[in-house]
C-alpha positions as MATLAB code, in Angstrom:
seq = 'MKHLIYVVFLVMALTSCKKAGVEDYFYPNEPEAHIQETVRYSVTIDSNDMDPDKDLQTVFYEKAGAECFGLAARKVMRLQPFLRGSYARYEDYYQDIYNFSGEVAPGNVRQSDNLVQDFSCTLSLQPYYSLAGEIISLEEERTIGAGNDKVTIIFFDLFPAELPAYFMIGSRVEKNNQNLISIYGSGKITQVLADISNHDAHLMDGVLAQGVILETNHEVRSKDLIFLVSMDVEVTQQEAQEITSHEGTSFTDEVWVRPEVRKTDSGPQEMK';
ca = [
      42.603  -75.421  -62.223;
      40.048  -73.775  -64.432;
      39.358  -71.163  -61.837;
      43.084  -70.459  -61.455;
      43.438  -69.971  -65.241;
      40.481  -67.690  -65.223;
      41.871  -65.497  -62.418;
      45.220  -65.316  -64.211;
      43.564  -64.226  -67.468;
      41.460  -61.679  -65.605;
      44.427  -60.161  -63.940;
      46.215  -60.014  -67.296;
      43.223  -58.323  -68.934;
      42.927  -55.709  -66.174;
      46.697  -55.070  -66.367;
      46.505  -54.653  -70.091;
      43.642  -52.201  -69.823;
      45.238  -50.111  -67.185;
      45.523  -46.513  -68.307;
      48.993  -45.089  -68.373;
      49.823  -42.685  -65.505;
      51.367  -39.334  -65.854;
      54.742  -40.743  -65.283;
      54.430  -42.920  -68.383;
      54.410  -39.851  -70.565;
      57.809  -38.650  -69.689;
      61.094  -40.380  -70.592;
      64.588  -40.062  -69.063;
      66.318  -38.574  -72.100;
      66.321  -34.923  -73.168;
      63.233  -34.010  -75.219;
      63.406  -35.262  -78.781;
      61.678  -31.892  -79.904;
      60.626  -28.575  -78.746;
      58.729  -25.748  -80.298;
      59.781  -22.156  -80.951;
      57.402  -19.698  -82.599;
      58.390  -16.127  -83.625;
      55.867  -13.407  -84.236;
      56.255   -9.644  -85.165;
      53.492   -7.427  -84.140;
      52.554   -3.897  -82.925;
      51.188   -2.788  -79.656;
      48.995    0.348  -79.459;
      48.402    2.258  -76.184;
      45.881    5.057  -75.741;
      47.919    7.663  -73.970;
      44.764    8.979  -72.170;
      44.173    5.566  -70.569;
      47.675    4.947  -69.175;
      48.120    3.965  -65.521;
      49.821    6.978  -63.875;
      51.678    4.596  -61.577;
      53.473    2.758  -64.357;
      56.139    4.105  -66.724;
      55.706    4.007  -70.489;
      58.127    1.000  -70.899;
      56.398   -1.118  -68.263;
      52.955   -0.450  -69.847;
      54.131   -1.524  -73.289;
      55.991   -4.564  -72.008;
      53.051   -5.931  -70.152;
      50.814   -5.616  -73.128;
      53.500   -6.946  -75.486;
      53.852  -10.082  -73.432;
      50.141  -10.844  -73.390;
      49.788  -10.200  -77.191;
      52.932  -12.257  -77.853;
      51.470  -15.201  -76.148;
      48.097  -14.893  -77.833;
      49.634  -14.753  -81.377;
      52.320  -17.351  -80.901;
      50.162  -19.869  -78.991;
      47.531  -19.729  -81.784;
      50.224  -20.778  -84.263;
      51.174  -23.693  -82.041;
      47.556  -24.857  -81.849;
      47.256  -24.705  -85.589;
      50.173  -27.274  -85.767;
      48.542  -29.559  -83.166;
      51.932  -31.055  -82.368;
      52.674  -34.437  -80.629;
      55.485  -34.022  -78.013;
      57.348  -36.566  -76.042;
      57.803  -35.521  -72.359;
      61.168  -35.580  -70.685;
      62.295  -36.177  -67.082;
      65.614  -34.408  -67.794;
      66.107  -31.412  -65.440;
      65.424  -28.024  -66.860;
      67.344  -25.445  -64.822;
      66.894  -22.165  -66.641;
      63.204  -21.552  -66.259;
      63.460  -18.606  -63.830;
      65.970  -16.922  -66.175;
      63.960  -17.626  -69.241;
      60.296  -17.111  -68.315;
      60.051  -13.517  -69.344;
      62.964  -11.748  -71.141;
      62.356   -8.187  -72.401;
      64.998   -6.278  -74.306;
      65.228   -2.851  -76.010;
      64.085    0.631  -75.265;
      60.448    1.571  -75.974;
      60.298    4.635  -78.255;
      56.737    4.631  -79.594;
      55.510    6.472  -82.598;
      52.292    8.561  -82.755;
      49.333    7.233  -84.608;
      48.103    9.835  -87.036;
      45.067   11.810  -85.843;
      44.743   10.044  -82.473;
      46.219   10.047  -79.034;
      47.501    6.505  -79.520;
      51.127    5.505  -79.172;
      52.387    2.423  -81.157;
      55.479    0.295  -80.783;
      56.607   -2.672  -82.884;
      57.827   -5.875  -81.133;
      59.422   -9.247  -82.100;
      58.679  -12.151  -79.749;
      59.711  -15.788  -79.521;
      57.687  -18.267  -77.476;
      59.362  -21.487  -76.362;
      57.486  -24.654  -75.377;
      59.665  -27.364  -73.914;
      58.103  -30.598  -72.662;
      60.058  -31.071  -69.448;
      58.445  -32.712  -66.478;
      59.773  -29.846  -64.261;
      57.755  -27.370  -66.370;
      54.612  -29.514  -66.264;
      51.514  -29.717  -64.234;
      48.063  -31.354  -64.404;
      44.598  -29.884  -64.478;
      42.860  -31.431  -61.503;
      39.488  -29.674  -61.575;
      37.418  -27.527  -63.727;
      35.090  -24.545  -62.914;
      31.968  -25.577  -61.046;
      33.039  -29.207  -61.013;
      32.378  -29.554  -64.799;
      33.726  -32.574  -66.631;
      34.813  -30.499  -69.682;
      35.975  -26.897  -70.120;
      36.359  -24.262  -72.791;
      37.572  -20.729  -73.238;
      37.350  -18.403  -70.264;
      36.658  -21.244  -67.867;
      38.694  -21.388  -64.696;
      40.826  -24.484  -63.831;
      42.830  -25.628  -60.927;
      46.335  -26.891  -61.651;
      48.886  -28.833  -59.664;
      52.499  -28.290  -60.639;
      54.769  -31.302  -60.654;
      57.932  -29.267  -59.861;
      58.589  -25.612  -60.681;
      55.908  -22.945  -60.568;
      55.909  -19.294  -61.712;
      57.886  -16.766  -59.772;
      55.832  -13.912  -61.209;
      52.419  -13.428  -62.731;
      50.801  -13.612  -65.030;
      52.467  -16.702  -66.467;
      51.299  -18.654  -69.528;
      50.941  -22.295  -70.375;
      49.997  -24.667  -73.300;
      47.528  -27.524  -72.670;
      47.991  -31.085  -73.884;
      46.106  -34.391  -73.761;
      47.742  -37.704  -73.124;
      47.564  -39.951  -76.254;
      49.134  -43.144  -77.493;
      50.559  -43.079  -80.986;
      52.928  -45.529  -82.713;
      53.294  -47.512  -79.476;
      54.557  -44.363  -77.742;
      52.965  -42.285  -74.939;
      52.797  -38.779  -76.333;
      51.266  -35.344  -75.437;
      49.049  -33.670  -78.026;
      49.108  -29.834  -77.651;
      45.695  -28.326  -78.259;
      45.130  -25.309  -76.026;
      46.413  -22.363  -74.127;
      45.881  -20.646  -70.756;
      47.098  -18.167  -68.110;
      47.969  -18.643  -64.574;
      46.176  -16.058  -62.394;
      47.094  -17.207  -58.866;
      49.606  -19.436  -57.277;
      48.630  -20.832  -53.886;
      52.155  -20.456  -52.368;
      54.552  -17.709  -51.369;
      56.008  -16.678  -54.809;
      58.284  -14.197  -53.031;
      60.241  -17.112  -51.493;
      62.509  -18.334  -54.245;
      63.305  -21.576  -52.466;
      59.623  -22.439  -52.448;
      59.693  -22.450  -56.198;
      61.276  -25.832  -56.043;
      58.413  -27.430  -54.166;
      56.361  -29.960  -55.947;
      52.638  -30.272  -55.560;
      51.891  -26.510  -55.476;
      48.425  -25.558  -56.523;
      47.413  -22.657  -58.801;
      44.379  -21.149  -60.432;
      44.262  -20.501  -64.129;
      41.999  -19.592  -66.964;
      41.629  -21.232  -70.451;
      42.281  -18.812  -73.272;
      41.855  -20.723  -76.455;
      41.431  -24.427  -77.392;
      40.909  -26.725  -80.299;
      38.531  -28.858  -78.378;
      37.206  -29.509  -74.811;
      39.571  -29.368  -71.885;
      39.299  -32.256  -69.494;
      40.513  -32.957  -65.982;
      43.857  -34.764  -65.914;
      45.084  -32.972  -69.133;
      48.596  -31.715  -68.785;
      49.921  -28.152  -68.948;
      53.411  -26.843  -69.751;
      54.707  -23.453  -68.691;
      56.201  -21.465  -71.656;
      58.906  -18.870  -71.733;
      58.939  -15.776  -74.003;
      61.683  -13.456  -75.310;
      60.173  -10.039  -76.227;
      62.213   -7.479  -78.164;
      61.489   -3.881  -79.129;
      61.875   -3.204  -82.910;
      62.172    0.392  -83.844;
      59.754    2.171  -86.320;
      61.086    3.468  -89.629;
      58.784    6.578  -89.153;
      57.512    8.248  -86.059;
      54.080    9.118  -87.482;
      52.237    5.993  -88.661;
      48.821    4.642  -89.324;
      47.253    2.268  -86.845;
      47.891   -1.428  -87.216;
      46.994   -2.667  -83.794;
      47.021   -6.477  -83.256;
      48.724   -7.202  -86.564;
      51.203  -10.082  -86.838;
      53.559   -8.934  -89.566;
      55.406  -12.134  -90.277;
      54.822  -15.760  -89.385;
      58.235  -17.346  -88.664;
      58.024  -20.991  -87.558;
      60.696  -23.192  -86.237;
      59.279  -26.541  -85.140;
      60.508  -30.100  -85.075;
      57.817  -32.266  -83.450;
      55.471  -34.506  -85.381;
      52.381  -32.602  -86.359;
      48.897  -33.611  -87.478;
      47.841  -33.019  -91.068;
      44.678  -30.965  -90.466;
      43.224  -27.726  -91.674;
      41.356  -27.065  -88.456;
      42.493  -24.073  -86.342;
      41.983  -23.051  -82.797;
      38.618  -21.771  -81.614;
      38.904  -18.489  -79.767;
      36.256  -18.409  -76.960;
      34.973  -14.968  -76.257;
];
């Protein structure tokens, strides 16, 4: 009898100590919160270094997308939000991943060959399972990773139809008796190990990808989660055609955010 009681107690103890799986961090309802960050910034291109195979608009849009993510993701990491994942189906990813609007009409930077164009961009982070994945390994089999380290990711459902694509990184935490996801880092998908030209294939689960960590508030670990983000990039016209350089400047910090956030002064660490 004593042995039976001991076995029952041991089973209960092991059950209570069992770490929650990925599925326990997603709930059936629509997300209680999502994040949108808007930034205004300028993109400067040296006209002497332009790719002759790309038109001016393409060159500006490519750089504008990368700079948008860098600026907006940094703001998200400063908030260090907690999000609750959702199993609700998100259908609009392939329409929303990259939206560019407006005609590029750059001004000339005074006393240089540089061209400059202003942009406004909104990054959206929505904690849907269909947009999520898991980091399954780090570069050179490390246990922790940091900026510029490569990672291998498995997507739970959707995966990018075009590259580069960008993601936010989150760790699984328990807070107030809820399983939540703490957003703390950013990264870029560099390769999808599937035929991205086949749109039907984008609905396969278990697709692998290679990525690189861009910035992080702390170490990245295997089994941390990632969420693909979408961006709306819009050209904003200059008031004057000849201007002084302000490359890399974020003119305004507009924030719309509803998740719970940590009270902390610490910011992201950019890894060079």
